[in-house]
CSV table of C-alpha atoms in Angstrom, one decimal:
chain,number,residue,atom,x,y,z
B,1304,THR,CA,-21.9,3.4,-23.2
B,1305,GLN,CA,-20.5,4.0,-19.7
B,1306,LEU,CA,-22.6,6.7,-17.8
B,1307,LEU,CA,-19.9,7.5,-15.4
B,1308,GLU,CA,-16.2,7.6,-16.7
B,1309,GLN,CA,-13.4,7.5,-14.2
B,1310,SER,CA,-9.8,8.5,-14.8
B,1311,PRO,CA,-7.2,7.4,-14.7
B,1312,GLN,CA,-8.0,3.6,-14.5
B,1313,PHE,CA,-4.8,2.8,-12.6
B,1314,LEU,CA,-2.4,5.0,-10.7
B,1315,SER,CA,0.8,4.0,-8.9
B,1316,ILE,CA,2.6,6.7,-6.8
B,1317,GLN,CA,5.1,7.1,-4.1
B,1318,GLU,CA,4.1,7.8,-0.6
B,1319,GLY,CA,4.0,11.4,0.2
B,1320,GLU,CA,2.8,12.5,-3.4
B,1321,ASN,CA,-0.3,14.4,-4.2
B,1322,LEU,CA,-3.0,13.1,-6.7
B,1323,THR,CA,-6.3,14.0,-8.3
B,1324,VAL,CA,-8.6,11.6,-9.9
B,1325,TYR,CA,-11.8,12.2,-11.9
B,1326,CYS,CA,-15.4,11.1,-12.2
B,1327,ASN,CA,-17.1,12.5,-15.4
B,1328,SER,CA,-20.5,12.1,-16.9
B,1329,SER,CA,-22.7,13.9,-19.5
B,1330,SER,CA,-25.6,13.3,-17.2
B,1331,VAL,CA,-26.8,15.6,-14.3
B,1332,PHE,CA,-26.8,13.7,-10.9
B,1333,SER,CA,-28.8,14.7,-8.0
B,1334,SER,CA,-26.0,13.4,-5.8
B,1335,LEU,CA,-22.7,11.6,-6.3
B,1336,GLN,CA,-20.9,9.3,-3.9
B,1337,TRP,CA,-17.3,7.9,-3.5
B,1338,TYR,CA,-16.4,4.6,-2.1
B,1339,ARG,CA,-13.2,2.8,-1.4
B,1340,GLN,CA,-12.8,-0.8,-1.7
B,1341,GLU,CA,-9.9,-2.7,-0.4
B,1342,PRO,CA,-8.7,-6.0,-1.8
B,1343,GLY,CA,-11.3,-8.9,-0.6
B,1344,GLU,CA,-13.7,-6.4,0.9
B,1345,GLY,CA,-16.8,-4.6,-0.2
B,1346,PRO,CA,-16.8,-1.0,-1.0
B,1347,VAL,CA,-17.2,1.5,1.9
B,1348,LEU,CA,-18.8,5.0,1.4
B,1349,LEU,CA,-16.3,7.9,1.8
B,1350,VAL,CA,-18.4,10.7,1.1
B,1351,THR,CA,-21.8,12.1,-0.5
B,1352,VAL,CA,-21.9,15.4,-2.3
B,1353,VAL,CA,-25.2,17.0,-3.2
B,1354,THR,CA,-24.7,20.5,-4.2
B,1355,GLY,CA,-23.2,22.0,-7.3
B,1356,GLY,CA,-19.6,23.3,-6.5
B,1357,GLU,CA,-19.8,21.6,-3.0
B,1358,VAL,CA,-16.4,20.8,-1.5
B,1359,LYS,CA,-16.0,18.1,1.3
B,1360,LYS,CA,-12.9,17.2,3.2
B,1361,LEU,CA,-12.2,13.8,5.0
B,1362,LYS,CA,-8.8,14.1,6.5
B,1363,ARG,CA,-6.2,14.3,3.5
B,1364,LEU,CA,-9.0,13.6,1.0
B,1365,THR,CA,-10.9,16.5,-0.8
B,1366,PHE,CA,-13.9,15.8,-2.8
B,1367,GLN,CA,-15.4,18.4,-5.2
B,1368,PHE,CA,-18.9,18.2,-7.1
B,1369,GLY,CA,-18.8,20.0,-10.3
B,1370,ASP,CA,-21.0,23.2,-10.7
B,1371,ALA,CA,-23.2,21.5,-13.1
B,1372,ARG,CA,-23.6,18.3,-11.0
B,1373,LYS,CA,-22.0,16.2,-13.9
B,1374,ASP,CA,-18.6,15.6,-12.5
B,1375,SER,CA,-16.5,15.1,-9.4
B,1376,SER,CA,-12.9,15.0,-8.3
B,1377,LEU,CA,-11.0,13.5,-5.5
B,1378,HIS,CA,-7.9,15.1,-4.4
B,1379,ILE,CA,-5.6,13.1,-2.0
B,1380,THR,CA,-2.7,15.1,-0.2
B,1381,ALA,CA,0.4,13.4,0.8
B,1382,ALA,CA,-0.9,9.8,-0.1
B,1383,GLN,CA,0.0,7.0,2.4
B,1384,PRO,CA,0.2,3.3,1.6
B,1385,GLY,CA,-3.2,2.8,3.6
B,1386,ASP,CA,-5.0,4.9,0.8
B,1387,THR,CA,-4.2,1.8,-1.6
B,1388,GLY,CA,-7.5,0.7,-2.9
B,1389,LEU,CA,-10.3,0.8,-5.6
B,1390,TYR,CA,-11.9,4.1,-5.8
B,1391,LEU,CA,-15.6,4.2,-7.1
B,1392,CYS,CA,-17.9,6.9,-7.9
B,1393,ALA,CA,-21.6,6.5,-8.0
B,1394,GLY,CA,-24.4,8.7,-9.0
B,1395,ASP,CA,-28.1,9.2,-8.6
B,1396,VAL,CA,-29.3,10.3,-12.0
B,1397,THR,CA,-31.8,13.0,-11.6
B,1398,GLY,CA,-35.3,11.4,-12.2
B,1399,ALA,CA,-34.2,7.9,-12.4
B,1400,ASN,CA,-35.2,5.2,-10.1
B,1401,SER,CA,-33.3,4.5,-6.9
B,1402,LYS,CA,-30.6,2.5,-8.4
B,1403,LEU,CA,-27.2,4.1,-8.3
B,1404,THR,CA,-24.9,4.2,-11.4
B,1405,PHE,CA,-21.3,3.1,-10.7
B,1406,GLY,CA,-18.2,3.9,-12.5
B,1407,LYS,CA,-15.8,1.2,-13.1
B,1408,GLY,CA,-13.2,2.6,-10.6
B,1409,ILE,CA,-9.6,3.8,-10.3
B,1410,THR,CA,-7.1,1.4,-9.0
B,1411,LEU,CA,-4.7,3.3,-6.7
B,1412,SER,CA,-1.5,1.9,-5.5
B,1413,VAL,CA,0.8,4.1,-3.0
B,1414,ARG,CA,4.3,2.6,-2.6
B,1415,PRO,CA,6.1,3.1,0.8
J,428,ASP,CA,-22.6,-1.0,14.0
J,429,VAL,CA,-24.8,-1.4,11.0
J,430,LYS,CA,-24.1,-3.9,8.5
J,431,VAL,CA,-24.7,-6.1,5.6
J,432,THR,CA,-23.9,-9.8,6.1
J,433,GLN,CA,-23.0,-12.3,3.5
J,434,SER,CA,-23.2,-16.0,4.5
J,435,SER,CA,-19.7,-17.0,2.8
J,436,ARG,CA,-16.5,-15.3,2.2
J,437,TYR,CA,-15.4,-18.2,-0.1
J,438,LEU,CA,-17.3,-20.8,-2.0
J,439,VAL,CA,-16.1,-23.6,-4.4
J,440,LYS,CA,-18.9,-25.3,-6.4
J,441,ARG,CA,-19.0,-27.8,-9.2
J,442,THR,CA,-20.6,-27.0,-12.5
J,443,GLY,CA,-24.3,-27.7,-12.6
J,444,GLU,CA,-24.9,-27.4,-9.0
J,445,LYS,CA,-27.4,-25.1,-7.5
J,446,VAL,CA,-25.8,-22.3,-5.5
J,447,PHE,CA,-27.4,-20.1,-2.8
J,448,LEU,CA,-25.9,-17.0,-1.9
J,449,GLU,CA,-27.4,-15.4,1.3
J,450,CYS,CA,-27.3,-11.7,2.4
J,451,VAL,CA,-28.9,-10.2,5.6
J,452,GLN,CA,-29.1,-6.5,6.6
J,453,ASP,CA,-29.9,-5.1,9.9
J,454,MET,CA,-30.8,-1.7,9.0
J,455,ASP,CA,-34.4,-2.0,7.9
J,456,HIS,CA,-33.5,-0.9,4.6
J,457,GLU,CA,-36.1,-1.0,1.7
J,458,ASN,CA,-33.6,-1.8,-1.2
J,459,MET,CA,-31.4,-4.5,-1.5
J,460,PHE,CA,-29.0,-5.3,-4.6
J,461,TRP,CA,-26.8,-8.1,-5.8
J,462,TYR,CA,-23.7,-7.2,-8.1
J,463,ARG,CA,-21.0,-9.2,-9.5
J,464,GLN,CA,-17.5,-7.7,-9.8
J,465,ASP,CA,-15.0,-8.8,-12.4
J,466,PRO,CA,-11.7,-7.2,-13.4
J,467,GLY,CA,-12.0,-4.6,-16.0
J,468,LEU,CA,-15.8,-4.8,-16.0
J,469,GLY,CA,-16.6,-3.1,-12.6
J,470,LEU,CA,-19.9,-3.7,-10.7
J,471,ARG,CA,-22.6,-5.2,-12.9
J,472,LEU,CA,-26.1,-5.4,-11.2
J,473,ILE,CA,-27.7,-8.8,-11.4
J,474,TYR,CA,-31.0,-8.2,-9.6
J,475,PHE,CA,-32.6,-5.7,-7.2
J,476,SER,CA,-35.6,-5.4,-4.7
J,477,TYR,CA,-37.5,-2.6,-3.6
J,478,ASP,CA,-39.8,-4.4,-1.2
J,479,VAL,CA,-40.5,-7.8,0.2
J,480,LYS,CA,-41.3,-10.3,-2.4
J,481,MET,CA,-40.6,-7.8,-5.1
J,482,LYS,CA,-37.8,-8.2,-7.6
J,483,GLU,CA,-36.3,-6.5,-10.7
J,484,LYS,CA,-33.8,-7.6,-13.3
J,485,GLY,CA,-30.6,-5.8,-13.4
J,486,ASP,CA,-28.2,-5.5,-16.2
J,487,ILE,CA,-27.2,-9.2,-16.5
J,488,PRO,CA,-29.8,-11.5,-14.7
J,489,GLU,CA,-29.4,-14.6,-17.0
J,490,GLY,CA,-28.5,-17.7,-15.2
J,491,TYR,CA,-29.6,-16.2,-11.8
J,492,SER,CA,-32.8,-15.8,-9.6
J,493,VAL,CA,-33.5,-14.1,-6.6
J,494,SER,CA,-35.8,-14.4,-3.5
J,495,ARG,CA,-36.9,-11.8,-0.9
J,496,GLU,CA,-39.3,-13.4,1.6
J,497,LYS,CA,-38.5,-11.0,4.4
J,498,LYS,CA,-37.2,-7.5,4.4
J,499,GLU,CA,-33.9,-8.2,5.9
J,500,ARG,CA,-33.1,-11.1,3.7
J,501,PHE,CA,-32.0,-11.1,-0.1
J,502,SER,CA,-30.9,-14.4,-1.7
J,503,LEU,CA,-29.1,-15.0,-4.9
J,504,ILE,CA,-29.8,-18.3,-6.5
J,505,LEU,CA,-27.5,-19.9,-9.4
J,506,GLU,CA,-30.0,-22.4,-10.7
J,507,SER,CA,-27.2,-24.4,-12.5
J,508,ALA,CA,-23.6,-23.0,-11.9
J,509,SER,CA,-21.4,-22.4,-14.8
J,510,THR,CA,-17.6,-21.7,-14.9
J,511,ASN,CA,-18.4,-18.2,-16.3
J,512,GLN,CA,-20.1,-17.4,-13.0
J,513,THR,CA,-16.9,-17.5,-11.1
J,514,SER,CA,-16.7,-14.1,-9.6
J,515,MET,CA,-16.9,-11.8,-6.5
J,516,TYR,CA,-20.6,-11.3,-5.6
J,517,LEU,CA,-21.4,-8.2,-3.6
J,518,CYS,CA,-24.7,-7.6,-1.8
J,519,ALA,CA,-25.8,-4.0,-0.9
J,520,SER,CA,-28.6,-2.3,0.7
J,521,SER,CA,-29.8,1.3,0.9
J,522,ARG,CA,-32.8,3.1,2.7
J,523,GLY,CA,-34.2,4.7,-0.7
J,524,THR,CA,-34.0,6.7,-3.7
J,525,GLY,CA,-30.4,8.2,-4.1
J,526,ALA,CA,-29.3,6.9,-0.7
J,527,SER,CA,-25.8,5.5,-0.3
J,528,TYR,CA,-25.3,1.9,-0.2
J,529,THR,CA,-24.0,-0.3,2.6
J,530,PHE,CA,-22.1,-3.3,1.0
J,531,GLY,CA,-21.3,-6.9,2.4
J,532,SER,CA,-17.8,-8.1,2.4
J,533,GLY,CA,-18.5,-10.1,-0.7
J,534,THR,CA,-18.5,-13.8,-1.5
J,535,ARG,CA,-15.6,-15.1,-3.9
J,536,LEU,CA,-17.4,-18.1,-5.8
J,537,THR,CA,-15.3,-20.4,-7.9
J,538,VAL,CA,-17.2,-22.8,-10.1
J,539,VAL,CA,-15.0,-25.8,-11.2
């Protein structure tokens, strides 16, 4: 059973479109992180959210942590080809050891 | 600029060879991790380490071993490489419980 479910698995959109992707779990997380991985590279941290209901913005990217700290969303406004990549969410399960739990990721392709 | 450095970007090895993948971090992080990443399977944890000379099995340790003789260096060893170990290997480090990971750029290993 996957602890963190990400949806959709694949998304292909035109430049300029908006999109929202999701990271869901039945477990409570003390914090949740989003990473972006470009082809042939390692994942790079985008943001960490720690408080239920928290919203963080990174330029055109808006991240929200659910009120119950079980889920998160990533909204991209006016997507650009440079946003193409694999988006991973990762959570620190409350009370668990120091390992993060990763979702399988969302592959986003933005066509020029 | 803080970083995690993996010794090779690409490796080609023969079946049965002993393979060493090296990872060095310059952030004085306590925790280090080895993952493999395969299409459709996400990141799978092989081994991790909370401290020097300390190691713990992850989800898929079979066929692998690790060594952490110094805090900054975490090595992954494939005792006898097999074709099913062809994969992208990612090393990561973090400073503690729930902290974000810094990943290396990855090693694409092909076993022929």
